[in-house]
Every structure is written in structure tokens, then in C-alpha cells.
């Protein structure tokens, strides 16, 4: 039996990170139904500590001092208990995987087909991720090495990259990335125009609408908010619009205080389902945008600096790049002619080309 393993950010308590990992494993399993498809449950020790290490609780604002959760965090700190994310743990454990306890064990393993991606796994400007040499293919013993929709995140050509980036990229049998900036970096590192298509994030590749594991939300008539970085004028616009239309403002996952309801501990699959019935989505995140497009939801997207690189290629492909700026207003989004038939047609073509890449490289064929 052919064995396919996927290496990405594993067990990170982040909704987008879970969604892309879940989606990619599902898509690969559909393409290769007779293969054993598993994620590699490995994360760099520094990255693990970023989320699960003990940290001194810090108030974000004055209201934290009247919240029980703030004092519970202090109790956990003094009693020695580290943060836990039970909903995420349940979701990650539902994905078939193989546990790898340390980098040393990872390097001793023999892999058949290894896929690195998706997500910003090559984001080497964030030192807390650990400058992981493995995520870009170094020190991995495998018969075939493939990247699918990997990203350098907020990095650009001309930035400083560790020496192992170039050597890692040279090891690939097939490369693909998720955004234009990552493609330009690959070309710069390899010092040539690389055979490296830009492909869709797995969250747009997999059909979540037909997935019975995604629950329908128990809410009606609501604005879904995901993110914490919104300009004050936009916040006031959204609150006024909600009052005028009789809509509840529900924050799911990353939920700012100005929401009527804050679902901060929602399960990852339930978080995905929240997009399906939202009257409007307000987000500043990459995957918030991805799921809004997937479910054809009118979306206010604030492209903060950290997600600009990740989103600009896709928005240009869908003809939406002129709509989304740092100063985009709610009125502009509501007045925009959302031609979903045209947008979906463009998405369909991008899905076809992305799936074609995966099918060919998994069949050991050259992608052209």
C-alpha cells in the first residue's frame, strides 16, 4: 500500500491551521483512496511552547480585571498547569496521524511520499516558530517530496532567509505555493524561474458544504466576526447596520468584545459551519476570507499587513482586489455587485488546476 504523509503546523490552536490540515488530508484521500494518508503529528519545540508553555497572564484592557477567566489564568500559572485546548485536541485527534515526539525521531523515519503544506510553514521571520528545517524538507528521508500550497507568509524577496531554505527547496520533486510572494521567493532562492504553480489553499479545494462532519449553526440572522484588528469606524458601521437589520453580531474563535455573543471556545468544525448561514462576514484573516468565498457569503475583509501577501493573488484572480483595501467601508461591500456565478466559475477553474497538480505529482507524473 502506498503511504502518503503530510507535514504542516500540527495541533496549533488556530482555526485556519486546523481547517487547511483537515481539508488537505481529505482531498489527498479522495485522489488516492487506496493509499494510507496520515499527518505527521510533529511541531517544533519552540512552537509548542508558544501555545502550551506557561505564561504570566497579562490583561489586554481594564475589563480583564472583572473577568473570572483572567484570575483562572493566574491560578493555572501558580499551580503549574499549562493551557489546554480541549476542542482543538478533539478535532486534531480526529485526523489520522502518526505521533512523532521529537526532531530526532522525525529524522530517523523513512517516508514514502511526503507532502509539506499548506499554511505559512515557511514563515522564517517569526522566531517563535523555531526556524524549523524540517518543514521545508531538510533532514527528511523520503522517496518523493512534494509541497502543496506552502507559504512564506509575510516574507518577501530581499528578506533575510536561513541558509537551509535554498537547500530545502532544491530537494523537492514537485513544488507549489499558495501566493505570489512565495512564488517570487522560490524563484529568488533557486535563482531561476521555477516550475512552481500557485495553487488554492486546501480550504477552497475541499467541498465543506458536502461534509457531514460540519454541523449546521444553531443561529439565524447574524453577522459573523472573526478577527481582532478592525478600524474603529468600521466597527461602528457594523454595529449600526446590525441594529438597522435586526441582526446579532456573533464573534466565533477570534471574537472582539464589541460582539453581542462571543464563541471563543467553539469547536473547529462548528466554527467552519458558522460561515454557512451568516448574513454577513467581517474578518481580517486569511481563512476567514477563504470560508466566506467558499460559502458565497458577503464579506468585509480588512487586509491587515500580516495577511496581505497571502490574499492578494487570489483576490486578483477573482477580480476582487479593487474592493478590498485597508480603508474599505461596509457601504462599499454592501453596494458591490456580488456576481457569485462569475466568482464561482473562476474558483472552479482554480480548483481544477490545483487538483490537476496534486493528481499528477501523486501519480509521479510531471506537472506542466
JSON list of N, CA, C and O in Angstrom, two decimals, residues 23-50:
[
{"chain": "A", "resi": 23, "resn": "UNK", "atom": "N", "xyz": [-8.62, 19.65, 5.49]},
{"chain": "A", "resi": 23, "resn": "UNK", "atom": "CA", "xyz": [-9.04, 19.66, 4.09]},
{"chain": "A", "resi": 23, "resn": "UNK", "atom": "C", "xyz": [-8.03, 18.95, 3.19]},
{"chain": "A", "resi": 23, "resn": "UNK", "atom": "O", "xyz": [-8.40, 18.19, 2.30]},
{"chain": "A", "resi": 24, "resn": "UNK", "atom": "N", "xyz": [-6.74, 19.21, 3.42]},
{"chain": "A", "resi": 24, "resn": "UNK", "atom": "CA", "xyz": [-5.73, 18.59, 2.55]},
{"chain": "A", "resi": 24, "resn": "UNK", "atom": "C", "xyz": [-5.73, 17.07, 2.71]},
{"chain": "A", "resi": 24, "resn": "UNK", "atom": "O", "xyz": [-5.63, 16.34, 1.71]},
{"chain": "A", "resi": 25, "resn": "UNK", "atom": "N", "xyz": [-5.86, 16.59, 3.93]},
{"chain": "A", "resi": 25, "resn": "UNK", "atom": "CA", "xyz": [-5.89, 15.14, 4.11]},
{"chain": "A", "resi": 25, "resn": "UNK", "atom": "C", "xyz": [-7.11, 14.52, 3.45]},
{"chain": "A", "resi": 25, "resn": "UNK", "atom": "O", "xyz": [-7.04, 13.43, 2.87]},
{"chain": "A", "resi": 26, "resn": "UNK", "atom": "N", "xyz": [-8.24, 15.22, 3.49]},
{"chain": "A", "resi": 26, "resn": "UNK", "atom": "CA", "xyz": [-9.45, 14.73, 2.85]},
{"chain": "A", "resi": 26, "resn": "UNK", "atom": "C", "xyz": [-9.31, 14.69, 1.33]},
{"chain": "A", "resi": 26, "resn": "UNK", "atom": "O", "xyz": [-9.71, 13.71, 0.68]},
{"chain": "A", "resi": 27, "resn": "UNK", "atom": "N", "xyz": [-8.73, 15.73, 0.77]},
{"chain": "A", "resi": 27, "resn": "UNK", "atom": "CA", "xyz": [-8.56, 15.79, -0.69]},
{"chain": "A", "resi": 27, "resn": "UNK", "atom": "C", "xyz": [-7.59, 14.72, -1.17]},
{"chain": "A", "resi": 27, "resn": "UNK", "atom": "O", "xyz": [-7.85, 14.02, -2.17]},
{"chain": "A", "resi": 28, "resn": "UNK", "atom": "N", "xyz": [-6.47, 14.56, -0.48]},
{"chain": "A", "resi": 28, "resn": "UNK", "atom": "CA", "xyz": [-5.49, 13.54, -0.87]},
{"chain": "A", "resi": 28, "resn": "UNK", "atom": "C", "xyz": [-6.12, 12.15, -0.78]},
{"chain": "A", "resi": 28, "resn": "UNK", "atom": "O", "xyz": [-5.89, 11.28, -1.64]},
{"chain": "A", "resi": 29, "resn": "UNK", "atom": "N", "xyz": [-6.94, 11.95, 0.24]},
{"chain": "A", "resi": 29, "resn": "UNK", "atom": "CA", "xyz": [-7.61, 10.65, 0.40]},
{"chain": "A", "resi": 29, "resn": "UNK", "atom": "C", "xyz": [-8.60, 10.40, -0.75]},
{"chain": "A", "resi": 29, "resn": "UNK", "atom": "O", "xyz": [-8.76, 9.24, -1.18]},
{"chain": "A", "resi": 30, "resn": "UNK", "atom": "N", "xyz": [-9.25, 11.43, -1.24]},
{"chain": "A", "resi": 30, "resn": "UNK", "atom": "CA", "xyz": [-10.17, 11.28, -2.37]},
{"chain": "A", "resi": 30, "resn": "UNK", "atom": "C", "xyz": [-9.40, 10.97, -3.65]},
{"chain": "A", "resi": 30, "resn": "UNK", "atom": "O", "xyz": [-9.86, 10.19, -4.49]},
{"chain": "A", "resi": 31, "resn": "UNK", "atom": "N", "xyz": [-8.24, 11.59, -3.82]},
{"chain": "A", "resi": 31, "resn": "UNK", "atom": "CA", "xyz": [-7.42, 11.35, -5.01]},
{"chain": "A", "resi": 31, "resn": "UNK", "atom": "C", "xyz": [-6.80, 9.96, -4.99]},
{"chain": "A", "resi": 31, "resn": "UNK", "atom": "O", "xyz": [-6.74, 9.26, -6.02]},
{"chain": "A", "resi": 32, "resn": "UNK", "atom": "N", "xyz": [-6.35, 9.53, -3.81]},
{"chain": "A", "resi": 32, "resn": "UNK", "atom": "CA", "xyz": [-5.68, 8.23, -3.66]},
{"chain": "A", "resi": 32, "resn": "UNK", "atom": "C", "xyz": [-6.42, 7.38, -2.62]},
{"chain": "A", "resi": 32, "resn": "UNK", "atom": "O", "xyz": [-5.95, 7.18, -1.50]},
{"chain": "A", "resi": 33, "resn": "UNK", "atom": "N", "xyz": [-7.60, 6.87, -2.97]},
{"chain": "A", "resi": 33, "resn": "UNK", "atom": "CA", "xyz": [-8.42, 6.15, -1.99]},
{"chain": "A", "resi": 33, "resn": "UNK", "atom": "C", "xyz": [-7.79, 4.86, -1.48]},
{"chain": "A", "resi": 33, "resn": "UNK", "atom": "O", "xyz": [-8.18, 4.37, -0.41]},
{"chain": "A", "resi": 34, "resn": "UNK", "atom": "N", "xyz": [-6.86, 4.30, -2.23]},
{"chain": "A", "resi": 34, "resn": "UNK", "atom": "CA", "xyz": [-6.23, 3.05, -1.80]},
{"chain": "A", "resi": 34, "resn": "UNK", "atom": "C", "xyz": [-4.95, 3.27, -1.00]},
{"chain": "A", "resi": 34, "resn": "UNK", "atom": "O", "xyz": [-4.30, 2.30, -0.57]},
{"chain": "A", "resi": 35, "resn": "UNK", "atom": "N", "xyz": [-4.57, 4.52, -0.81]},
{"chain": "A", "resi": 35, "resn": "UNK", "atom": "CA", "xyz": [-3.35, 4.83, -0.08]},
{"chain": "A", "resi": 35, "resn": "UNK", "atom": "C", "xyz": [-3.64, 5.07, 1.40]},
{"chain": "A", "resi": 35, "resn": "UNK", "atom": "O", "xyz": [-4.77, 5.38, 1.78]},
{"chain": "A", "resi": 36, "resn": "UNK", "atom": "N", "xyz": [-2.62, 4.91, 2.21]},
{"chain": "A", "resi": 36, "resn": "UNK", "atom": "CA", "xyz": [-2.70, 5.29, 3.61]},
{"chain": "A", "resi": 36, "resn": "UNK", "atom": "C", "xyz": [-2.26, 6.75, 3.72]},
{"chain": "A", "resi": 36, "resn": "UNK", "atom": "O", "xyz": [-1.13, 7.08, 3.39]},
{"chain": "A", "resi": 37, "resn": "UNK", "atom": "N", "xyz": [-3.17, 7.60, 4.15]},
{"chain": "A", "resi": 37, "resn": "UNK", "atom": "CA", "xyz": [-2.90, 9.04, 4.21]},
{"chain": "A", "resi": 37, "resn": "UNK", "atom": "C", "xyz": [-2.95, 9.49, 5.67]},
{"chain": "A", "resi": 37, "resn": "UNK", "atom": "O", "xyz": [-3.98, 9.37, 6.34]},
{"chain": "A", "resi": 38, "resn": "UNK", "atom": "N", "xyz": [-1.83, 9.98, 6.17]},
{"chain": "A", "resi": 38, "resn": "UNK", "atom": "CA", "xyz": [-1.76, 10.42, 7.56]},
{"chain": "A", "resi": 38, "resn": "UNK", "atom": "C", "xyz": [-0.94, 11.70, 7.69]},
{"chain": "A", "resi": 38, "resn": "UNK", "atom": "O", "xyz": [0.00, 11.92, 6.92]},
{"chain": "A", "resi": 39, "resn": "UNK", "atom": "N", "xyz": [-1.31, 12.51, 8.66]},
{"chain": "A", "resi": 39, "resn": "UNK", "atom": "CA", "xyz": [-0.48, 13.65, 9.03]},
{"chain": "A", "resi": 39, "resn": "UNK", "atom": "C", "xyz": [0.64, 13.19, 9.96]},
{"chain": "A", "resi": 39, "resn": "UNK", "atom": "O", "xyz": [0.51, 12.17, 10.65]},
{"chain": "A", "resi": 40, "resn": "UNK", "atom": "N", "xyz": [1.72, 13.94, 9.96]},
{"chain": "A", "resi": 40, "resn": "UNK", "atom": "CA", "xyz": [2.80, 13.71, 10.91]},
{"chain": "A", "resi": 40, "resn": "UNK", "atom": "C", "xyz": [2.57, 14.67, 12.08]},
{"chain": "A", "resi": 40, "resn": "UNK", "atom": "O", "xyz": [2.66, 15.89, 11.93]},
{"chain": "A", "resi": 41, "resn": "UNK", "atom": "N", "xyz": [2.25, 14.11, 13.23]},
{"chain": "A", "resi": 41, "resn": "UNK", "atom": "CA", "xyz": [1.95, 14.92, 14.41]},
{"chain": "A", "resi": 41, "resn": "UNK", "atom": "C", "xyz": [3.25, 15.37, 15.05]},
{"chain": "A", "resi": 41, "resn": "UNK", "atom": "O", "xyz": [3.70, 14.83, 16.06]},
{"chain": "A", "resi": 42, "resn": "UNK", "atom": "N", "xyz": [3.84, 16.38, 14.43]},
{"chain": "A", "resi": 42, "resn": "UNK", "atom": "CA", "xyz": [5.10, 16.94, 14.92]},
{"chain": "A", "resi": 42, "resn": "UNK", "atom": "C", "xyz": [5.01, 18.46, 14.86]},
{"chain": "A", "resi": 42, "resn": "UNK", "atom": "O", "xyz": [4.45, 19.04, 13.92]},
{"chain": "A", "resi": 43, "resn": "UNK", "atom": "N", "xyz": [5.59, 19.11, 15.85]},
{"chain": "A", "resi": 43, "resn": "UNK", "atom": "CA", "xyz": [5.70, 20.56, 15.87]},
{"chain": "A", "resi": 43, "resn": "UNK", "atom": "C", "xyz": [7.00, 20.91, 16.58]},
{"chain": "A", "resi": 43, "resn": "UNK", "atom": "O", "xyz": [7.38, 20.26, 17.56]},
{"chain": "A", "resi": 44, "resn": "UNK", "atom": "N", "xyz": [7.68, 21.91, 16.07]},
{"chain": "A", "resi": 44, "resn": "UNK", "atom": "CA", "xyz": [8.95, 22.31, 16.68]},
{"chain": "A", "resi": 44, "resn": "UNK", "atom": "C", "xyz": [8.75, 22.65, 18.17]},
{"chain": "A", "resi": 44, "resn": "UNK", "atom": "O", "xyz": [7.73, 23.26, 18.54]},
{"chain": "A", "resi": 45, "resn": "UNK", "atom": "N", "xyz": [9.66, 22.25, 19.04]},
{"chain": "A", "resi": 45, "resn": "UNK", "atom": "CA", "xyz": [9.51, 22.51, 20.48]},
{"chain": "A", "resi": 45, "resn": "UNK", "atom": "C", "xyz": [9.24, 23.97, 20.82]},
{"chain": "A", "resi": 45, "resn": "UNK", "atom": "O", "xyz": [8.45, 24.27, 21.73]},
{"chain": "A", "resi": 46, "resn": "UNK", "atom": "N", "xyz": [9.89, 24.92, 20.12]},
{"chain": "A", "resi": 46, "resn": "UNK", "atom": "CA", "xyz": [9.63, 26.34, 20.38]},
{"chain": "A", "resi": 46, "resn": "UNK", "atom": "C", "xyz": [8.18, 26.70, 20.03]},
{"chain": "A", "resi": 46, "resn": "UNK", "atom": "O", "xyz": [7.54, 27.49, 20.73]},
{"chain": "A", "resi": 47, "resn": "UNK", "atom": "N", "xyz": [7.70, 26.13, 18.94]},
{"chain": "A", "resi": 47, "resn": "UNK", "atom": "CA", "xyz": [6.33, 26.41, 18.50]},
{"chain": "A", "resi": 47, "resn": "UNK", "atom": "C", "xyz": [5.33, 25.82, 19.50]},
{"chain": "A", "resi": 47, "resn": "UNK", "atom": "O", "xyz": [4.30, 26.43, 19.79]},
{"chain": "A", "resi": 48, "resn": "UNK", "atom": "N", "xyz": [5.64, 24.65, 20.02]},
{"chain": "A", "resi": 48, "resn": "UNK", "atom": "CA", "xyz": [4.79, 24.05, 21.05]},
{"chain": "A", "resi": 48, "resn": "UNK", "atom": "C", "xyz": [4.71, 24.96, 22.27]},
{"chain": "A", "resi": 48, "resn": "UNK", "atom": "O", "xyz": [3.64, 25.23, 22.82]},
{"chain": "A", "resi": 49, "resn": "UNK", "atom": "N", "xyz": [5.85, 25.45, 22.70]},
{"chain": "A", "resi": 49, "resn": "UNK", "atom": "CA", "xyz": [5.90, 26.31, 23.89]},
{"chain": "A", "resi": 49, "resn": "UNK", "atom": "C", "xyz": [5.15, 27.62, 23.68]},
{"chain": "A", "resi": 49, "resn": "UNK", "atom": "O", "xyz": [4.60, 28.20, 24.63]},
{"chain": "A", "resi": 50, "resn": "UNK", "atom": "N", "xyz": [5.10, 28.09, 22.44]},
{"chain": "A", "resi": 50, "resn": "UNK", "atom": "CA", "xyz": [4.39, 29.33, 22.13]},
{"chain": "A", "resi": 50, "resn": "UNK", "atom": "C", "xyz": [2.93, 29.24, 22.56]},
{"chain": "A", "resi": 50, "resn": "UNK", "atom": "O", "xyz": [2.36, 30.22, 23.06]}
]
